[in-house]
XYZ file of C-alpha atoms in Angstrom:
653
model
C 77.980 216.307 -71.397
C 81.744 216.345 -71.445
C 84.253 213.836 -72.711
C 85.496 211.423 -70.120
C 88.588 209.329 -69.819
C 88.646 205.718 -68.683
C 87.790 205.252 -65.009
C 88.232 202.538 -62.429
C 84.954 200.757 -63.202
C 85.870 197.267 -64.525
C 83.109 197.535 -67.154
C 84.477 200.791 -68.497
C 86.224 200.624 -71.891
C 89.799 201.860 -72.299
C 88.790 204.893 -74.364
C 86.800 208.064 -73.817
C 83.246 206.858 -73.928
C 79.769 208.282 -74.203
C 78.215 207.312 -70.820
C 74.744 207.862 -72.260
C 72.162 206.359 -69.905
C 74.774 205.676 -67.232
C 74.156 205.567 -63.506
C 76.300 205.226 -60.445
C 76.493 201.462 -60.978
C 76.322 201.378 -64.761
C 78.793 202.939 -67.166
C 76.019 203.439 -69.723
C 76.936 203.690 -73.376
C 80.496 202.602 -74.015
C 80.673 204.073 -77.491
C 83.787 205.998 -78.432
C 82.979 209.703 -78.486
C 83.087 211.569 -81.777
C 85.443 214.418 -81.129
C 85.076 217.259 -80.478
C 81.704 216.120 -79.175
C 81.024 214.258 -75.939
C 78.768 211.544 -77.404
C 79.177 208.546 -79.656
C 77.857 208.448 -83.201
C 74.611 206.874 -82.072
C 73.874 209.555 -79.516
C 74.964 212.617 -81.423
C 72.335 215.085 -82.346
C 71.056 215.031 -85.901
C 73.002 218.131 -86.894
C 76.273 216.922 -85.378
C 75.861 213.433 -86.919
C 75.152 214.868 -90.359
C 78.177 217.134 -90.105
C 80.406 214.238 -89.072
C 79.218 211.990 -91.892
C 79.549 214.768 -94.411
C 83.182 215.183 -93.420
C 84.086 211.562 -94.182
C 85.739 210.622 -97.459
C 86.442 207.247 -99.143
C 89.457 205.646 -97.479
C 88.962 207.384 -94.150
C 89.664 205.579 -90.891
C 86.492 204.702 -88.998
C 86.600 204.121 -85.253
C 83.302 203.446 -83.483
C 84.283 200.999 -80.823
C 81.567 200.190 -78.321
C 78.974 202.160 -80.317
C 75.406 200.842 -80.760
C 74.713 200.864 -84.492
C 71.401 200.247 -86.195
C 71.220 199.012 -89.766
C 70.182 202.493 -90.935
C 73.032 204.226 -89.113
C 75.585 201.725 -90.433
C 74.268 202.230 -93.933
C 74.639 206.001 -93.592
C 78.202 205.540 -92.327
C 79.195 203.290 -95.224
C 77.481 205.531 -97.762
C 79.651 208.372 -96.504
C 82.830 206.471 -97.471
C 81.527 204.953 -100.699
C 83.533 205.675 -103.836
C 81.039 206.810 -106.471
C 83.183 205.332 -109.254
C 83.272 201.769 -107.866
C 80.083 202.010 -105.797
C 81.978 200.259 -103.015
C 82.628 201.454 -99.495
C 86.309 202.300 -98.955
C 87.659 202.470 -95.433
C 91.108 202.825 -93.933
C 91.139 201.133 -90.546
C 87.722 199.905 -89.422
C 87.447 199.631 -85.665
C 84.192 198.305 -84.233
C 85.423 196.428 -81.174
C 82.661 195.991 -78.548
C 80.228 197.661 -80.927
C 76.601 196.568 -80.784
C 74.831 196.092 -84.115
C 71.107 195.992 -83.450
C 70.426 194.494 -86.886
C 72.662 193.098 -89.589
C 76.247 194.213 -90.017
C 76.429 194.491 -93.795
C 79.939 195.165 -95.097
C 79.434 193.208 -98.314
C 81.809 194.383 -101.045
C 83.581 196.864 -98.767
C 87.274 197.582 -99.177
C 89.217 198.103 -95.955
C 92.759 199.330 -96.536
C 93.854 198.632 -92.949
C 92.667 196.348 -90.166
C 89.085 195.352 -89.489
C 88.589 195.109 -85.737
C 85.292 193.628 -84.506
C 86.652 192.066 -81.317
C 83.854 191.343 -78.834
C 81.365 193.064 -81.078
C 77.728 192.019 -80.714
C 75.781 191.549 -83.926
C 72.126 190.768 -83.413
C 71.616 189.827 -87.068
C 73.908 188.598 -89.821
C 77.500 189.647 -90.331
C 77.946 189.992 -94.078
C 81.428 190.504 -95.536
C 80.745 188.823 -98.876
C 83.377 189.869 -101.463
C 84.912 192.305 -99.012
C 88.620 193.080 -99.239
C 90.569 193.583 -95.999
C 94.187 194.582 -96.577
C 95.192 194.087 -92.939
C 93.990 191.752 -90.217
C 90.385 190.815 -89.521
C 89.703 190.391 -85.816
C 86.426 188.975 -84.509
C 87.801 187.476 -81.295
C 85.035 187.118 -78.722
C 82.418 188.493 -81.119
C 78.772 187.479 -80.698
C 76.691 186.957 -83.846
C 73.088 185.893 -83.502
C 72.653 185.339 -87.215
C 74.963 184.036 -89.934
C 78.551 185.037 -90.604
C 78.890 185.482 -94.371
C 82.473 185.739 -95.638
C 82.093 184.148 -99.064
C 84.843 185.255 -101.475
C 86.254 187.596 -98.849
C 89.907 188.525 -99.258
C 91.804 189.010 -96.014
C 95.447 189.748 -96.735
C 96.469 189.544 -93.123
C 95.235 187.240 -90.381
C 91.687 186.218 -89.552
C 91.135 185.865 -85.829
C 87.853 184.494 -84.441
C 89.045 183.144 -81.075
C 86.161 182.620 -78.698
C 83.591 184.010 -81.144
C 80.049 182.699 -80.954
C 77.837 182.452 -84.035
C 74.279 181.182 -83.720
C 73.831 180.557 -87.434
C 76.056 179.486 -90.315
C 79.657 180.523 -90.951
C 80.390 180.788 -94.656
C 83.898 181.256 -96.073
C 83.319 179.752 -99.535
C 86.252 180.625 -101.852
C 87.652 182.969 -99.215
C 91.316 183.946 -99.407
C 93.222 184.554 -96.169
C 96.858 185.500 -96.527
C 97.879 184.839 -92.928
C 96.539 182.466 -90.327
C 92.897 181.650 -89.580
C 92.335 181.370 -85.855
C 89.047 179.837 -84.664
C 90.205 178.484 -81.312
C 87.252 177.909 -78.978
C 84.749 179.278 -81.489
C 81.106 178.228 -81.050
C 79.094 177.870 -84.246
C 75.434 176.971 -83.943
C 75.040 175.521 -87.426
C 77.365 174.811 -90.365
C 80.910 176.056 -90.912
C 81.573 176.200 -94.648
C 85.081 176.726 -96.091
C 84.826 175.118 -99.567
C 87.730 176.067 -101.852
C 89.054 178.518 -99.285
C 92.751 179.402 -99.424
C 94.583 180.046 -96.162
C 98.235 181.020 -96.355
C 99.338 180.038 -92.877
C 98.025 178.035 -89.908
C 94.377 177.110 -89.459
C 93.290 176.409 -85.896
C 89.913 175.109 -84.762
C 91.192 173.693 -81.478
C 88.382 173.216 -78.931
C 85.885 174.619 -81.441
C 82.214 173.622 -81.255
C 80.274 173.191 -84.518
C 76.532 172.622 -84.187
C 76.129 171.441 -87.790
C 78.522 170.316 -90.512
C 82.012 171.557 -91.247
C 83.119 171.754 -94.871
C 86.634 172.278 -96.235
C 86.164 170.605 -99.608
C 88.836 171.676 -102.064
C 90.428 174.068 -99.560
C 94.172 174.796 -99.633
C 95.659 175.241 -96.158
C 99.218 176.483 -96.263
C 100.439 176.012 -92.704
C 99.655 173.632 -89.870
C 96.037 172.742 -89.193
C 94.631 171.838 -85.795
C 91.202 170.537 -84.821
C 92.425 169.215 -81.491
C 89.507 168.759 -79.114
C 87.000 170.155 -81.628
C 83.396 168.911 -81.459
C 81.352 168.661 -84.667
C 77.719 167.628 -84.330
C 77.268 166.848 -88.023
C 79.592 165.801 -90.847
C 83.187 166.899 -91.387
C 84.038 167.054 -95.086
C 87.571 167.712 -96.358
C 87.255 166.087 -99.787
C 89.985 167.294 -102.131
C 91.627 169.549 -99.530
C 95.397 170.069 -99.483
C 97.230 170.398 -96.162
C 100.743 171.759 -96.648
C 101.802 171.327 -93.013
C 100.968 169.056 -90.119
C 97.354 168.213 -89.317
C 96.049 167.195 -85.925
C 92.568 166.025 -85.007
C 93.554 164.599 -81.632
C 90.554 163.927 -79.369
C 88.175 165.580 -81.833
C 84.592 164.251 -81.969
C 82.511 164.124 -85.134
C 78.835 163.280 -84.825
C 78.337 162.353 -88.482
C 80.563 161.253 -91.339
C 84.144 162.380 -91.894
C 85.200 162.694 -95.524
C 88.901 162.958 -96.414
C 88.668 161.626 -99.950
C 91.530 162.677 -102.245
C 93.089 164.804 -99.498
C 96.829 165.486 -99.687
C 98.720 165.529 -96.388
C 102.034 167.303 -96.864
C 103.105 166.761 -93.260
C 102.099 164.509 -90.411
C 98.432 163.696 -89.847
C 97.489 162.904 -86.272
C 94.130 161.341 -85.463
C 94.811 160.116 -81.943
C 91.658 159.781 -79.868
C 89.293 160.859 -82.662
C 85.735 159.518 -82.407
C 83.491 159.491 -85.481
C 79.850 158.494 -85.143
C 79.417 157.829 -88.871
C 81.764 156.760 -91.659
C 85.342 157.952 -92.172
C 86.487 158.083 -95.793
C 90.137 158.403 -96.815
C 89.711 157.278 -100.427
C 92.646 158.194 -102.698
C 94.406 160.042 -99.893
C 98.172 160.485 -100.222
C 99.964 160.019 -96.891
C 103.515 161.176 -97.547
C 104.939 161.604 -94.044
C 102.381 160.013 -91.746
C 103.819 157.676 -89.127
C 100.666 156.958 -87.097
C 96.965 157.127 -87.890
C 94.876 156.821 -84.762
C 93.887 155.514 -82.431
C 90.530 156.558 -83.792
C 87.041 155.175 -83.258
C 84.598 155.065 -86.144
C 81.139 153.675 -85.488
C 80.582 153.174 -89.210
C 83.191 152.282 -91.807
C 86.798 153.387 -92.126
C 87.404 153.577 -95.871
C 91.023 153.596 -97.104
C 90.146 152.689 -100.690
C 92.988 153.566 -103.089
C 94.850 155.451 -100.358
C 98.650 155.573 -100.711
C 101.015 155.309 -97.734
C 104.449 156.472 -98.776
C 106.206 155.707 -95.504
C 106.053 153.197 -92.660
C 102.748 153.625 -90.846
C 100.856 152.295 -87.864
C 97.066 152.420 -88.102
C 95.075 151.965 -84.910
C 91.328 151.984 -85.324
C 88.108 150.621 -83.896
C 85.491 150.565 -86.641
C 82.627 148.444 -87.872
C 84.358 147.935 -91.231
C 87.771 148.848 -92.626
C 87.914 149.070 -96.422
C 91.386 148.722 -97.962
C 90.377 148.011 -101.554
C 93.283 148.856 -103.869
C 95.111 150.532 -100.988
C 98.840 150.801 -101.603
C 101.499 150.408 -98.927
C 104.888 151.514 -100.288
C 106.523 150.667 -96.961
C 105.895 148.486 -93.947
C 102.583 148.894 -92.143
C 100.947 147.679 -88.945
C 97.160 147.705 -88.594
C 95.920 147.264 -85.029
C 92.163 146.976 -85.179
C 89.094 146.316 -83.057
C 85.516 145.444 -84.008
C 86.426 145.628 -87.687
C 85.627 143.628 -90.794
C 88.586 144.206 -93.130
C 88.344 144.121 -96.923
C 91.779 143.920 -98.574
C 90.594 143.238 -102.117
C 93.294 144.134 -104.682
C 95.430 145.910 -102.085
C 99.075 146.413 -103.085
C 101.563 145.292 -100.433
C 105.099 146.175 -101.461
C 106.465 145.476 -97.974
C 105.298 143.381 -95.010
C 101.901 144.392 -93.667
C 100.468 142.930 -90.474
C 96.867 143.042 -89.283
C 96.399 142.378 -85.585
C 93.299 142.246 -83.418
C 93.763 144.625 -80.487
C 92.656 142.910 -77.295
C 92.089 146.024 -75.157
C 90.450 149.369 -76.006
C 92.784 152.046 -77.290
C 93.983 154.828 -75.026
C 94.985 158.397 -75.781
C 96.775 160.695 -73.358
C 96.243 158.064 -70.666
C 92.471 157.939 -71.209
C 90.499 155.141 -72.819
C 88.950 156.136 -76.139
C 85.179 155.397 -75.937
C 83.847 152.850 -78.430
C 80.221 153.935 -78.509
C 78.075 151.816 -80.825
C 80.672 149.037 -81.234
C 80.005 145.799 -79.364
C 81.942 142.896 -80.923
C 85.720 143.386 -80.530
C 86.644 140.614 -82.972
C 88.504 141.453 -86.172
C 87.236 139.677 -89.270
C 88.681 139.500 -92.780
C 86.143 139.864 -95.587
C 88.358 139.355 -98.643
C 91.977 138.808 -99.656
C 91.266 138.620 -103.383
C 94.006 140.157 -105.483
C 96.411 140.532 -102.544
C 99.990 139.287 -102.624
C 99.838 137.267 -99.409
C 103.618 136.799 -99.338
C 103.822 140.114 -97.444
C 100.771 139.614 -95.234
C 100.617 138.522 -91.599
C 97.260 138.040 -89.850
C 97.152 137.721 -86.069
C 93.997 136.783 -84.118
C 91.859 137.444 -87.193
C 88.544 135.672 -87.845
C 88.561 134.237 -91.397
C 85.105 132.673 -91.243
C 83.673 134.827 -94.048
C 86.929 135.636 -95.840
C 87.120 135.194 -99.629
C 90.462 133.681 -100.660
C 89.983 132.894 -104.345
C 92.261 135.097 -106.438
C 94.852 135.676 -103.712
C 98.429 135.719 -105.005
C 101.005 133.540 -103.189
C 98.343 132.284 -100.832
C 100.656 129.440 -99.891
C 102.927 132.041 -98.224
C 100.219 133.576 -96.045
C 101.218 133.710 -92.388
C 98.601 133.191 -89.689
C 99.449 133.782 -86.041
C 97.563 133.800 -82.780
C 93.972 132.676 -82.491
C 92.333 132.563 -85.921
C 89.184 130.857 -87.152
C 87.906 129.518 -90.469
C 84.406 128.595 -91.500
C 83.391 125.075 -90.515
C 80.960 122.491 -91.803
C 77.389 122.636 -90.463
C 76.937 121.018 -87.081
C 74.226 118.620 -85.992
C 72.012 116.359 -88.060
C 70.833 117.832 -91.374
C 68.584 116.463 -94.073
C 69.041 116.196 -97.797
C 65.493 115.465 -98.833
C 64.551 112.487 -96.692
C 68.152 111.392 -96.136
C 69.749 112.395 -92.812
C 73.227 113.898 -93.190
C 75.855 114.601 -90.553
C 78.954 116.530 -91.699
C 82.321 115.689 -90.222
C 83.773 118.823 -88.552
C 86.527 120.485 -90.593
C 87.784 123.919 -91.635
C 86.270 125.139 -94.886
C 86.347 128.167 -97.143
C 83.493 130.622 -97.220
C 83.417 130.038 -100.995
C 82.644 126.349 -100.417
C 79.711 127.390 -98.250
C 78.436 129.607 -101.052
C 78.765 126.826 -103.621
C 77.110 124.131 -101.522
C 74.283 126.424 -100.397
C 73.482 127.106 -104.044
C 73.090 123.415 -104.951
C 69.490 122.184 -105.230
C 70.315 118.969 -103.340
C 72.281 120.676 -100.581
C 71.544 119.840 -96.969
C 70.882 122.801 -94.689
C 73.405 124.752 -92.650
C 75.615 126.084 -95.447
C 75.878 129.872 -95.729
C 74.655 131.248 -99.082
C 76.604 133.804 -101.103
C 75.757 137.486 -100.626
C 73.176 138.904 -102.984
C 74.660 139.589 -106.385
C 77.669 137.284 -105.957
C 78.044 134.243 -108.201
C 79.427 131.232 -106.267
C 82.696 129.812 -107.578
C 82.726 126.264 -108.872
C 84.793 123.424 -107.346
C 87.399 123.559 -110.146
C 88.257 127.126 -109.044
C 88.268 126.289 -105.334
C 90.565 123.239 -105.458
C 93.741 125.345 -106.070
C 92.753 127.641 -103.195
C 92.537 124.703 -100.807
C 95.840 123.389 -102.173
C 97.692 126.636 -101.472
C 96.242 126.951 -97.975
C 97.265 123.365 -97.288
C 100.839 124.195 -98.280
C 100.793 127.324 -96.082
C 99.782 125.214 -93.083
C 102.322 122.523 -93.908
C 105.093 125.116 -94.123
C 103.919 126.405 -90.757
C 104.167 122.879 -89.280
C 100.430 122.786 -88.634
C 99.644 119.328 -89.989
C 96.111 118.947 -88.559
C 95.092 122.225 -90.167
C 96.730 121.190 -93.417
C 94.719 117.958 -93.288
C 91.446 119.895 -93.290
C 92.461 121.822 -96.392
C 93.646 118.621 -98.076
C 90.166 117.211 -97.419
C 88.617 120.320 -98.950
C 90.907 120.091 -101.965
C 89.911 116.467 -102.557
C 86.228 117.328 -102.132
C 86.490 120.030 -104.767
C 88.316 117.661 -107.133
C 85.650 115.014 -106.584
C 82.932 117.471 -107.590
C 84.828 119.295 -110.345
C 83.425 118.781 -113.835
C 86.842 119.014 -115.507
C 87.978 115.778 -113.808
C 87.453 112.526 -115.791
C 84.610 110.330 -114.581
C 86.958 107.446 -113.797
C 89.083 109.642 -111.556
C 86.018 111.080 -109.874
C 84.761 107.531 -109.233
C 88.109 106.643 -107.689
C 87.995 109.760 -105.501
C 84.447 108.919 -104.453
C 85.580 105.465 -103.369
C 88.523 106.973 -101.492
C 86.148 109.418 -99.792
C 83.637 106.708 -98.857
C 86.218 104.331 -97.419
C 88.337 106.692 -95.329
C 87.509 110.329 -95.983
C 90.600 110.668 -98.197
C 92.726 108.939 -95.562
C 91.725 111.513 -92.945
C 88.741 109.937 -91.203
C 89.969 107.113 -88.945
C 86.457 106.310 -87.705
C 85.244 105.756 -91.255
C 88.162 103.475 -92.132
C 87.805 101.568 -88.860
C 84.094 101.222 -89.449
C 84.687 99.706 -92.869
C 87.440 97.510 -91.373
C 85.192 96.171 -88.636
C 82.397 95.684 -91.123
C 84.713 93.829 -93.497
C 86.045 91.676 -90.686
C 82.535 90.823 -89.504
C 81.525 89.944 -93.062
C 84.622 87.802 -93.503
C 83.969 85.991 -90.209
C 80.417 85.299 -91.309
C 81.534 84.022 -94.721
C 84.115 81.807 -93.092
C 81.587 80.354 -90.688
C 79.069 79.666 -93.428
C 81.266 78.494 -96.302
C 84.951 78.968 -95.627
C 85.636 76.414 -92.892
C 85.381 72.731 -93.878
C 82.768 70.484 -92.360
C 85.377 68.689 -90.235
C 89.044 69.128 -89.790
C 90.711 66.845 -92.403
C 92.561 63.879 -90.889
C 95.862 62.899 -92.550
C 96.191 59.294 -93.791
C 99.484 57.354 -93.856
C 100.290 54.344 -96.098
C 103.498 52.257 -95.989
C 105.552 49.714 -97.936
C 107.727 47.081 -96.205
C 110.784 46.068 -98.183
C 113.020 43.742 -96.282
C 113.763 45.506 -93.087
C 112.927 48.979 -94.525
C 109.481 50.631 -94.015
C 108.447 53.538 -96.239
C 105.471 55.675 -95.021
C 103.518 58.245 -97.111
C 101.140 60.694 -95.383
C 98.486 62.549 -97.405
C 95.994 65.154 -96.228
C 92.359 64.727 -96.904
C 90.597 67.304 -99.063
C 88.470 69.743 -97.026
C 84.807 68.927 -97.246
C 82.407 71.790 -97.816
C 80.068 72.277 -94.903
C 76.512 71.140 -95.296
C 73.503 71.104 -93.139
C 71.444 74.052 -91.851
C 73.129 77.471 -91.668
C 72.182 77.805 -88.033
C 74.302 74.786 -87.144
C 77.308 76.333 -88.880
C 77.139 79.413 -86.620
C 78.695 77.700 -83.664
C 81.122 79.076 -81.115
C 83.864 76.760 -82.278
C 83.547 77.800 -85.904
C 83.373 81.497 -84.845
C 86.664 81.212 -82.954
C 88.381 79.602 -85.943
C 86.948 82.170 -88.356
C 87.972 85.101 -86.117
C 91.535 83.752 -85.936
C 91.656 83.527 -89.718
C 90.393 87.133 -90.099
C 92.723 88.636 -87.507
C 95.706 86.983 -89.146
C 94.527 88.254 -92.528
C 94.474 91.850 -91.281
C 98.124 91.449 -90.293
C 99.074 89.836 -93.639
C 99.609 86.489 -91.924
C 98.370 83.044 -92.783
C 96.314 81.380 -90.088
C 97.405 77.808 -91.095
C 93.748 76.808 -90.988
C 92.495 74.376 -93.621
C 89.846 76.147 -95.671
C 87.449 75.281 -98.388
C 87.909 76.705 -101.857
C 85.463 79.515 -101.012
C 87.339 80.092 -97.770
C 90.683 80.407 -99.537
C 89.361 83.061 -101.909
C 87.658 84.862 -99.037
C 90.927 84.887 -97.074
C 92.836 86.265 -100.074
C 90.339 89.069 -100.495
C 90.491 89.776 -96.778
C 94.301 89.887 -96.791
C 94.144 92.421 -99.642
C 91.392 94.765 -98.419
C 91.435 94.752 -94.652
C 95.136 95.633 -94.127
C 94.608 98.541 -96.521
C 91.692 99.772 -94.394
C 93.797 99.406 -91.273
C 96.553 101.415 -92.951
C 94.092 104.177 -93.871
C 92.899 104.364 -90.275
C 96.484 104.616 -88.999
C 97.220 107.268 -91.611
C 94.185 109.299 -90.513
C 95.214 109.175 -86.877
C 98.735 110.151 -87.822
C 97.411 113.149 -89.745
C 95.680 114.448 -86.626
C 98.545 114.000 -84.165
C 101.508 114.781 -86.415
C 103.448 117.863 -85.412
């Protein structure tokens, strides 16, 4: 067999190759020949192979591109270049491009002074480079590994290139150090990709990569730009504690599990446009120094921004089941455009105006609609504003039905725009024991629901507090209603302010720190007119009072007969002096049924109607009738005034 040079066959390698087992249509073995022989290392005779291996020394260049290598043959090759003092294999350049490893490729602990080239190599077992040192570049572009790729604690002083590689098992780079870039564009990994505490000096690219398990970069330090654009991760993506020195892009990446970015530091821009996350996304304690836009991203679970810090103006666009912003700090203006989300802003720090808006339409990225798999209700709901300075907060089209307001700072300066909703009183007929109860519709706080639901005598329909929460008492809720009332009054929304005034008065009426006399007065005010806000109640009492007054007048107030005046005169010469005196009204007597006549009803009704208008009817009345008219002229105009006041409160601009 003689050495051959590359031929026109497209499957032929660009080096003199072995051709062992070749035919007219098959190039056969593509292994680089071992000069001066005409065969590759695998197909050399035993004597020639032994002579070749015996001639190798530690630090020698090794070039066996395209060569089929068994585990035993690889072991013999590495033993030939092993330094007896360090017991580690020492190679110069290691070239194994297109090589076929029938078992494992074990280079654990090896030192390669030049490049390590495994481009398009096929490894039928594991590729083990644990604790290896590669002074040049490590190239595995297009490599095929049917086992795991173990690179734990590897040191690659140049670049690491895995473009288009396919690994059936795990990829492990725990505590690896790569001086240049790490290129994993289009890589296919069957299971997990682990890079915990790895250090990469330049760019890290996983664009269009496919990860069949989890991806882990916890505690990693990535010196250049990082790109996961279009990457697909079946499991979780964990970057907890990682530091990104440059820009980071996850545009249109898909993550099948949770995404953890807790305590991550973004030194440049972070782009998450079009990202879909099937689980939870955690950004707790993340420092966003230069980020201008986060999203649009879709998170089927929760988007957690707890204790995150935004150092510059930011726009956050997200569709998520929940958005947690507990103790989040915005050091500049921020806009949150959300869908499907329940937002918790407890103790958030708003140094500049922050607006939360419900996005009406699904988000789009690159002209395509971002799918919202697993999310069905597009409403945006606020869960809590406790501890927030509401002077910088604007809520637009946000559902406040379950929102907790107690403890909000400057709540009277909260701005509500668009279509918003508060909790309301229970609808329909309820029962408190055997007593039927019907609540007048009004806006309420979720905290009032919790308090009323916890009362033993409460009628049904009120929403109880979540498990573990202690309902606030009325004394703590009255100031909350008062501040919301002022916010609505400042916004020229008088009907809404009236509801919160009603709630404030209700809480004062039930508060235990209010004197009993004042509570009794408030109870009377509530019963007569609903604190001057229920026109129907005041009109009902007015009509009832008028009917009672009419009845009293008919029975005892009108005299038996109209008194007839009597005149007496004195004639002195030609002068006549007349004196007219009215007769005293005579109390009615006889059966009550006879007193209830149409004539007496008409007179009594005229007396009552004039009393409501503070006018005297001019009708002669009995003593009882006079006192009844005085009481009527005192009470009934007041009830009429309360009814007018209630109507005014509902139609006032």
